[in-house]
Amino acid sequence: MKKYRYPILILAVSSMLVYCKTNKQTSQQTASSAATTVAKEEKPAPNAGKSPFIPASETIGKMVIEDGFEVKLVAAEPLVSAPVAMQFDDKARMWVVEMVGYMPDTIGTGEDIPNGNVVILDDKNKDGVYDDRKVVIDSLVLPRAICLIDNGILVAEPTNLWFYELKNDQVVKKTLVDPKYTEGGNVEHQPNGLLRAMDNWIYNAKSDKRYRRVGGKWVIEHTHFRGQWGICQDNYGRLYYNNNSQNLLGDYFPAGLGAWNKNQRGVAGYNEKSVANNKVYPLHPTPGVNRGYMKNVLDDSLRLNEFTAAAAPVIYRGDLFGKNYDFNAFVPEPSANLIKRDFLNEKGYVVKGDIAYKGKEFLASTDERFRPVSLYNAPDGSMFVLDMYRGIIQHKTYLTPYLKDQIGKRDLTQPLSAGRIYKIVPKGTNPKPVTIPDGAQELVKLLGHPNGWVRDRAQQKLIDGKYNQTVPALREAIKQTADPLLAIHALWTLEGLNSLKPEEALSWIRQSAWTFRAQGLYASTAVITPGSYQQFATAFDGIVDSGDTLAAPYIAFLAKSIEKFDQNASRGLLNKLAAKYPNNRYVSDAIISNLQDQEEVFQSAISASVSDQNALINKQLTRVVTAIRNAQGNRNPEMLKKEFPKGEALFTSVCQTCHGADGGGVKSLAPPLNQSEWVTGNKDKLISIVLFGLTGPVKVNGHVYQTPEVSGDMPGIGYDKDMPNEDIAQLLSFIRRSWRNNADKVTTEEVTKVRTKLTGREKAFTEAELNGI
């Protein structure tokens, strides 16, 4: 175990140690409000100068934060390096994932070296500054997420998800949970997060899987595909996430419902734009973004206009910031060196919001190496910020010559071993962390603590420790309504202890307050059994008759649980809902989520009660039925994989995450490739797009795709000089022959010809340019 005090050492990549003299005061240096912090804005210039490495003791002086708040440095190199994810334990220690191997240079030399770690940082003298480091797991290749659970820790190390059993912070056993945790994708597009949510399941970003440990065995279930980097929840267990160009996305409905119909492309109420406004306000010119040369990426002062690298968000759930922050989201933008604040509002089950300010941010820095990548609620009620602190943030797969040139000219490559962790607190406060006790009754009381992190951790500890002796107290907690958050956590703790009773869930769904009804409806899935399903079917039928519009989508989803025991009762609920809410998109999609391969039969069955073919339920059903018929003409993917092995591998690792495995496109990311004239048409146009990318609106089969329906830019892969022309030819041949596409192959010679012709090109194509080819 190593202890770090004075002086703080800044470790350069050459392994030379540069000493930065400091003391306790500088290590606790703060950035106060914009009214008192002097942060000089750089003047716009055609070519920004070098971006110097700022010592940890000085970097806060480059920040401007909202009035009334300050930033405190709690850890820095060499105590921590390249932090990308973390969790607090019961003692308020930080378990930190260090992705040391990420992009050592502009071509990613040595990314496969096993130099990643999971470390514990501790504040031994309890002064608010972490001073002790212990390596728990080392020799990892690009680790990306962790989750403390039971007697160990889940660790995501592509392609695997591991569970390490621990004793006294040392590994005693290693178990493979999922060998395909990351199937395909590159570092920027692989699953991550491992959020242990209120419903006791573990969810991920950039993934459609969820995990749970039941009876010592790991269960993996399919769920909705969500997000890109980072995932969080609000006080009611709703999930939030984003992608690199979207501020904040989220789920209106419980995470575990509605992902059952493989024929359905998206379900209303999931992957919704919680905040559609993507505008950002950097403090300084930011030419060092990947497509900074393109029109409208930067404004006239060379500052980023909109999110281009939105990272792991957090819904603030602490008890320190005040009432005005009760339902706020914070989203980091590392490429613009800032953290955005969003207001959120709830109306029924719909959550929508907007950016908190125009013309400024909650926190912004003039230090270009300030790279906030993940935000967290903390045991002391503050918000913690993980800063990779480095020059290169863009992965090599999509690195343009423009950005590579910026990195070289401005010495942004080194050093690479830095990393900072900050916490944000109200100005002048010195909050102390809540530590989680072992006492059963104390843990139950903490389920009602005003800090959401404390409530979550108390729930998890009660479940992990199998505190069955608390069941009577938990039953009492769910009966009271004065403290809804205590009741909700008690409900899900009972569920996690396998002690929730059907009559308790039924009692909740009869509550007048929607807060309780919503939780009771979702919790019902755990207690609908052969002995109770009739009671629930009757209750659900009564809710539909009552005209409870808020509960209607839930009842449609819950029909799936009834179907296991009584198909007629389940179908009766769906028929009644379709007739009562034929134009409600949430109800319609919830109904269809139950109907895999029965969509046409169901549409025929409701033809009398919903005769209007323009009713939304009929339109949605027709869309799904048409997609099914079209898919029947798809080519055999296994044969194509054998014919174009390199092309299939490239598609899976680079293209699939945005365009979908079925080539149908992904909401908020990219348009379809299946039956796209851009794919099956002129080869030179297609080769040009894949080599150098496409920007701006694009028309596919008569529909114009543009932001925010899809990302405004598709990156090219031709910037990578090491990408073989043969592999690109196979990729293009693979997509031209996949699904219902039936175009001729692309040869290596054809790719070589176009690539040679476009030598020196540094920008993406527009549709207008391509139409000139």
JSON list of N, CA and C in Angstrom, two decimals, residues 265 658-659 663-666 669-681 686 689 694-706 709-711 714 739 741 766-767 770-771:
[
{"chain": "A", "resi": 265, "resn": "ARG", "atom": "N", "xyz": [-39.15, -1.92, -33.90]},
{"chain": "A", "resi": 265, "resn": "ARG", "atom": "CA", "xyz": [-37.99, -1.03, -33.89]},
{"chain": "A", "resi": 265, "resn": "ARG", "atom": "C", "xyz": [-38.27, 0.16, -32.97]},
{"chain": "A", "resi": 658, "resn": "CYS", "atom": "N", "xyz": [-24.10, 2.16, -34.81]},
{"chain": "A", "resi": 658, "resn": "CYS", "atom": "CA", "xyz": [-24.93, 3.30, -35.23]},
{"chain": "A", "resi": 658, "resn": "CYS", "atom": "C", "xyz": [-26.00, 2.92, -36.25]},
{"chain": "A", "resi": 659, "resn": "HIS", "atom": "N", "xyz": [-25.69, 1.95, -37.11]},
{"chain": "A", "resi": 659, "resn": "HIS", "atom": "CA", "xyz": [-26.63, 1.59, -38.18]},
{"chain": "A", "resi": 659, "resn": "HIS", "atom": "C", "xyz": [-27.49, 0.37, -37.84]},
{"chain": "A", "resi": 663, "resn": "GLY", "atom": "N", "xyz": [-29.31, -3.34, -40.10]},
{"chain": "A", "resi": 663, "resn": "GLY", "atom": "CA", "xyz": [-29.15, -2.34, -41.14]},
{"chain": "A", "resi": 663, "resn": "GLY", "atom": "C", "xyz": [-30.27, -1.33, -41.20]},
{"chain": "A", "resi": 664, "resn": "GLY", "atom": "N", "xyz": [-31.12, -1.32, -40.18]},
{"chain": "A", "resi": 664, "resn": "GLY", "atom": "CA", "xyz": [-32.28, -0.44, -40.20]},
{"chain": "A", "resi": 664, "resn": "GLY", "atom": "C", "xyz": [-32.06, 0.93, -39.61]},
{"chain": "A", "resi": 665, "resn": "GLY", "atom": "N", "xyz": [-30.81, 1.22, -39.17]},
{"chain": "A", "resi": 665, "resn": "GLY", "atom": "CA", "xyz": [-30.54, 2.50, -38.54]},
{"chain": "A", "resi": 665, "resn": "GLY", "atom": "C", "xyz": [-30.87, 2.47, -37.06]},
{"chain": "A", "resi": 666, "resn": "VAL", "atom": "N", "xyz": [-30.33, 3.42, -36.32]},
{"chain": "A", "resi": 666, "resn": "VAL", "atom": "CA", "xyz": [-30.57, 3.53, -34.89]},
{"chain": "A", "resi": 666, "resn": "VAL", "atom": "C", "xyz": [-31.03, 4.94, -34.57]},
{"chain": "A", "resi": 669, "resn": "LEU", "atom": "N", "xyz": [-28.98, 8.25, -34.03]},
{"chain": "A", "resi": 669, "resn": "LEU", "atom": "CA", "xyz": [-27.60, 8.03, -34.46]},
{"chain": "A", "resi": 669, "resn": "LEU", "atom": "C", "xyz": [-27.43, 8.03, -35.98]},
{"chain": "A", "resi": 670, "resn": "ALA", "atom": "N", "xyz": [-28.09, 7.11, -36.67]},
{"chain": "A", "resi": 670, "resn": "ALA", "atom": "CA", "xyz": [-27.78, 6.97, -38.09]},
{"chain": "A", "resi": 670, "resn": "ALA", "atom": "C", "xyz": [-28.97, 6.42, -38.88]},
{"chain": "A", "resi": 671, "resn": "PRO", "atom": "N", "xyz": [-29.05, 6.76, -40.18]},
{"chain": "A", "resi": 671, "resn": "PRO", "atom": "CA", "xyz": [-30.13, 6.26, -41.05]},
{"chain": "A", "resi": 671, "resn": "PRO", "atom": "C", "xyz": [-29.89, 4.81, -41.46]},
{"chain": "A", "resi": 672, "resn": "PRO", "atom": "N", "xyz": [-30.88, 4.19, -42.11]},
{"chain": "A", "resi": 672, "resn": "PRO", "atom": "CA", "xyz": [-30.74, 2.78, -42.50]},
{"chain": "A", "resi": 672, "resn": "PRO", "atom": "C", "xyz": [-29.77, 2.57, -43.65]},
{"chain": "A", "resi": 673, "resn": "LEU", "atom": "N", "xyz": [-29.18, 1.37, -43.66]},
{"chain": "A", "resi": 673, "resn": "LEU", "atom": "CA", "xyz": [-28.35, 0.91, -44.79]},
{"chain": "A", "resi": 673, "resn": "LEU", "atom": "C", "xyz": [-29.14, -0.05, -45.66]},
{"chain": "A", "resi": 674, "resn": "ASN", "atom": "N", "xyz": [-30.10, -0.75, -45.06]},
{"chain": "A", "resi": 674, "resn": "ASN", "atom": "CA", "xyz": [-30.92, -1.71, -45.78]},
{"chain": "A", "resi": 674, "resn": "ASN", "atom": "C", "xyz": [-31.77, -0.99, -46.82]},
{"chain": "A", "resi": 675, "resn": "GLN", "atom": "N", "xyz": [-31.60, -1.38, -48.06]},
{"chain": "A", "resi": 675, "resn": "GLN", "atom": "CA", "xyz": [-32.35, -0.80, -49.19]},
{"chain": "A", "resi": 675, "resn": "GLN", "atom": "C", "xyz": [-32.12, 0.70, -49.34]},
{"chain": "A", "resi": 676, "resn": "SER", "atom": "N", "xyz": [-30.95, 1.15, -48.94]},
{"chain": "A", "resi": 676, "resn": "SER", "atom": "CA", "xyz": [-30.58, 2.55, -49.15]},
{"chain": "A", "resi": 676, "resn": "SER", "atom": "C", "xyz": [-29.92, 2.71, -50.51]},
{"chain": "A", "resi": 677, "resn": "GLU", "atom": "N", "xyz": [-30.35, 3.70, -51.24]},
{"chain": "A", "resi": 677, "resn": "GLU", "atom": "CA", "xyz": [-29.77, 3.93, -52.55]},
{"chain": "A", "resi": 677, "resn": "GLU", "atom": "C", "xyz": [-28.30, 4.33, -52.47]},
{"chain": "A", "resi": 678, "resn": "TRP", "atom": "N", "xyz": [-27.90, 4.88, -51.32]},
{"chain": "A", "resi": 678, "resn": "TRP", "atom": "CA", "xyz": [-26.49, 5.23, -51.14]},
{"chain": "A", "resi": 678, "resn": "TRP", "atom": "C", "xyz": [-25.62, 3.98, -51.02]},
{"chain": "A", "resi": 679, "resn": "VAL", "atom": "N", "xyz": [-26.20, 2.91, -50.54]},
{"chain": "A", "resi": 679, "resn": "VAL", "atom": "CA", "xyz": [-25.45, 1.65, -50.37]},
{"chain": "A", "resi": 679, "resn": "VAL", "atom": "C", "xyz": [-25.44, 0.84, -51.66]},
{"chain": "A", "resi": 680, "resn": "THR", "atom": "N", "xyz": [-26.60, 0.74, -52.28]},
{"chain": "A", "resi": 680, "resn": "THR", "atom": "CA", "xyz": [-26.72, -0.14, -53.45]},
{"chain": "A", "resi": 680, "resn": "THR", "atom": "C", "xyz": [-26.45, 0.57, -54.77]},
{"chain": "A", "resi": 681, "resn": "GLY", "atom": "N", "xyz": [-26.29, 1.88, -54.72]},
{"chain": "A", "resi": 681, "resn": "GLY", "atom": "CA", "xyz": [-26.10, 2.65, -55.95]},
{"chain": "A", "resi": 681, "resn": "GLY", "atom": "C", "xyz": [-24.65, 2.81, -56.35]},
{"chain": "A", "resi": 686, "resn": "LEU", "atom": "N", "xyz": [-20.35, 5.57, -52.52]},
{"chain": "A", "resi": 686, "resn": "LEU", "atom": "CA", "xyz": [-20.32, 4.78, -51.29]},
{"chain": "A", "resi": 686, "resn": "LEU", "atom": "C", "xyz": [-18.90, 4.70, -50.75]},
{"chain": "A", "resi": 689, "resn": "ILE", "atom": "N", "xyz": [-17.96, 7.99, -49.11]},
{"chain": "A", "resi": 689, "resn": "ILE", "atom": "CA", "xyz": [-18.61, 8.19, -47.81]},
{"chain": "A", "resi": 689, "resn": "ILE", "atom": "C", "xyz": [-17.88, 7.41, -46.72]},
{"chain": "A", "resi": 694, "resn": "LEU", "atom": "N", "xyz": [-19.71, 11.54, -43.96]},
{"chain": "A", "resi": 694, "resn": "LEU", "atom": "CA", "xyz": [-20.80, 12.30, -44.55]},
{"chain": "A", "resi": 694, "resn": "LEU", "atom": "C", "xyz": [-21.34, 13.24, -43.50]},
{"chain": "A", "resi": 695, "resn": "THR", "atom": "N", "xyz": [-21.57, 14.49, -43.88]},
{"chain": "A", "resi": 695, "resn": "THR", "atom": "CA", "xyz": [-22.08, 15.46, -42.93]},
{"chain": "A", "resi": 695, "resn": "THR", "atom": "C", "xyz": [-23.32, 16.15, -43.47]},
{"chain": "A", "resi": 696, "resn": "GLY", "atom": "N", "xyz": [-24.17, 16.55, -42.54]},
{"chain": "A", "resi": 696, "resn": "GLY", "atom": "CA", "xyz": [-25.38, 17.27, -42.93]},
{"chain": "A", "resi": 696, "resn": "GLY", "atom": "C", "xyz": [-26.54, 16.37, -43.28]},
{"chain": "A", "resi": 697, "resn": "PRO", "atom": "N", "xyz": [-27.65, 16.97, -43.71]},
{"chain": "A", "resi": 697, "resn": "PRO", "atom": "CA", "xyz": [-28.84, 16.18, -44.06]},
{"chain": "A", "resi": 697, "resn": "PRO", "atom": "C", "xyz": [-28.55, 15.25, -45.23]},
{"chain": "A", "resi": 698, "resn": "VAL", "atom": "N", "xyz": [-29.23, 14.09, -45.22]},
{"chain": "A", "resi": 698, "resn": "VAL", "atom": "CA", "xyz": [-29.10, 13.15, -46.32]},
{"chain": "A", "resi": 698, "resn": "VAL", "atom": "C", "xyz": [-30.46, 12.51, -46.58]},
{"chain": "A", "resi": 699, "resn": "LYS", "atom": "N", "xyz": [-30.81, 12.39, -47.84]},
{"chain": "A", "resi": 699, "resn": "LYS", "atom": "CA", "xyz": [-32.10, 11.80, -48.21]},
{"chain": "A", "resi": 699, "resn": "LYS", "atom": "C", "xyz": [-31.90, 10.32, -48.51]},
{"chain": "A", "resi": 700, "resn": "VAL", "atom": "N", "xyz": [-32.67, 9.49, -47.80]},
{"chain": "A", "resi": 700, "resn": "VAL", "atom": "CA", "xyz": [-32.63, 8.04, -48.01]},
{"chain": "A", "resi": 700, "resn": "VAL", "atom": "C", "xyz": [-34.05, 7.57, -48.28]},
{"chain": "A", "resi": 701, "resn": "ASN", "atom": "N", "xyz": [-34.25, 7.01, -49.44]},
{"chain": "A", "resi": 701, "resn": "ASN", "atom": "CA", "xyz": [-35.58, 6.52, -49.83]},
{"chain": "A", "resi": 701, "resn": "ASN", "atom": "C", "xyz": [-36.67, 7.57, -49.64]},
{"chain": "A", "resi": 702, "resn": "GLY", "atom": "N", "xyz": [-36.35, 8.79, -50.04]},
{"chain": "A", "resi": 702, "resn": "GLY", "atom": "CA", "xyz": [-37.34, 9.86, -50.01]},
{"chain": "A", "resi": 702, "resn": "GLY", "atom": "C", "xyz": [-37.48, 10.58, -48.69]},
{"chain": "A", "resi": 703, "resn": "HIS", "atom": "N", "xyz": [-36.84, 10.06, -47.64]},
{"chain": "A", "resi": 703, "resn": "HIS", "atom": "CA", "xyz": [-36.92, 10.71, -46.32]},
{"chain": "A", "resi": 703, "resn": "HIS", "atom": "C", "xyz": [-35.62, 11.43, -46.02]},
{"chain": "A", "resi": 704, "resn": "VAL", "atom": "N", "xyz": [-35.71, 12.68, -45.61]},
{"chain": "A", "resi": 704, "resn": "VAL", "atom": "CA", "xyz": [-34.51, 13.45, -45.27]},
{"chain": "A", "resi": 704, "resn": "VAL", "atom": "C", "xyz": [-34.16, 13.22, -43.81]},
{"chain": "A", "resi": 705, "resn": "TYR", "atom": "N", "xyz": [-32.98, 12.65, -43.57]},
{"chain": "A", "resi": 705, "resn": "TYR", "atom": "CA", "xyz": [-32.49, 12.41, -42.21]},
{"chain": "A", "resi": 705, "resn": "TYR", "atom": "C", "xyz": [-31.56, 13.55, -41.83]},
{"chain": "A", "resi": 706, "resn": "GLN", "atom": "N", "xyz": [-31.85, 14.18, -40.69]},
{"chain": "A", "resi": 706, "resn": "GLN", "atom": "CA", "xyz": [-31.02, 15.26, -40.20]},
{"chain": "A", "resi": 706, "resn": "GLN", "atom": "C", "xyz": [-31.16, 15.33, -38.68]},
{"chain": "A", "resi": 709, "resn": "GLU", "atom": "N", "xyz": [-32.98, 13.84, -35.50]},
{"chain": "A", "resi": 709, "resn": "GLU", "atom": "CA", "xyz": [-33.42, 12.46, -35.75]},
{"chain": "A", "resi": 709, "resn": "GLU", "atom": "C", "xyz": [-32.23, 11.52, -35.82]},
{"chain": "A", "resi": 710, "resn": "VAL", "atom": "N", "xyz": [-31.13, 12.00, -36.40]},
{"chain": "A", "resi": 710, "resn": "VAL", "atom": "CA", "xyz": [-29.88, 11.23, -36.42]},
{"chain": "A", "resi": 710, "resn": "VAL", "atom": "C", "xyz": [-28.75, 12.20, -36.09]},
{"chain": "A", "resi": 711, "resn": "SER", "atom": "N", "xyz": [-27.58, 11.65, -35.85]},
{"chain": "A", "resi": 711, "resn": "SER", "atom": "CA", "xyz": [-26.40, 12.49, -35.65]},
{"chain": "A", "resi": 711, "resn": "SER", "atom": "C", "xyz": [-26.11, 13.22, -36.94]},
{"chain": "A", "resi": 714, "resn": "MET", "atom": "N", "xyz": [-21.43, 11.44, -40.02]},
{"chain": "A", "resi": 714, "resn": "MET", "atom": "CA", "xyz": [-20.94, 10.07, -40.03]},
{"chain": "A", "resi": 714, "resn": "MET", "atom": "C", "xyz": [-19.43, 10.12, -40.24]},
{"chain": "A", "resi": 739, "resn": "TRP", "atom": "N", "xyz": [-29.00, -8.11, -45.81]},
{"chain": "A", "resi": 739, "resn": "TRP", "atom": "CA", "xyz": [-30.43, -7.80, -45.62]},
{"chain": "A", "resi": 739, "resn": "TRP", "atom": "C", "xyz": [-31.17, -8.00, -46.95]},
{"chain": "A", "resi": 741, "resn": "ASN", "atom": "N", "xyz": [-30.49, -5.99, -49.57]},
{"chain": "A", "resi": 741, "resn": "ASN", "atom": "CA", "xyz": [-29.64, -5.40, -50.61]},
{"chain": "A", "resi": 741, "resn": "ASN", "atom": "C", "xyz": [-29.10, -6.51, -51.52]},
{"chain": "A", "resi": 766, "resn": "THR", "atom": "N", "xyz": [-20.56, 16.22, -48.30]},
{"chain": "A", "resi": 766, "resn": "THR", "atom": "CA", "xyz": [-21.97, 16.58, -48.16]},
{"chain": "A", "resi": 766, "resn": "THR", "atom": "C", "xyz": [-22.75, 15.87, -49.25]},
{"chain": "A", "resi": 767, "resn": "GLU", "atom": "N", "xyz": [-24.06, 15.81, -49.08]},
{"chain": "A", "resi": 767, "resn": "GLU", "atom": "CA", "xyz": [-24.89, 15.17, -50.09]},
{"chain": "A", "resi": 767, "resn": "GLU", "atom": "C", "xyz": [-24.72, 15.86, -51.44]},
{"chain": "A", "resi": 770, "resn": "LEU", "atom": "N", "xyz": [-21.53, 14.75, -53.15]},
{"chain": "A", "resi": 770, "resn": "LEU", "atom": "CA", "xyz": [-21.63, 13.38, -53.65]},
{"chain": "A", "resi": 770, "resn": "LEU", "atom": "C", "xyz": [-22.49, 13.30, -54.89]},
{"chain": "A", "resi": 771, "resn": "ASN", "atom": "N", "xyz": [-23.52, 14.11, -54.94]},
{"chain": "A", "resi": 771, "resn": "ASN", "atom": "CA", "xyz": [-24.39, 14.09, -56.12]},
{"chain": "A", "resi": 771, "resn": "ASN", "atom": "C", "xyz": [-23.69, 14.63, -57.35]}
]
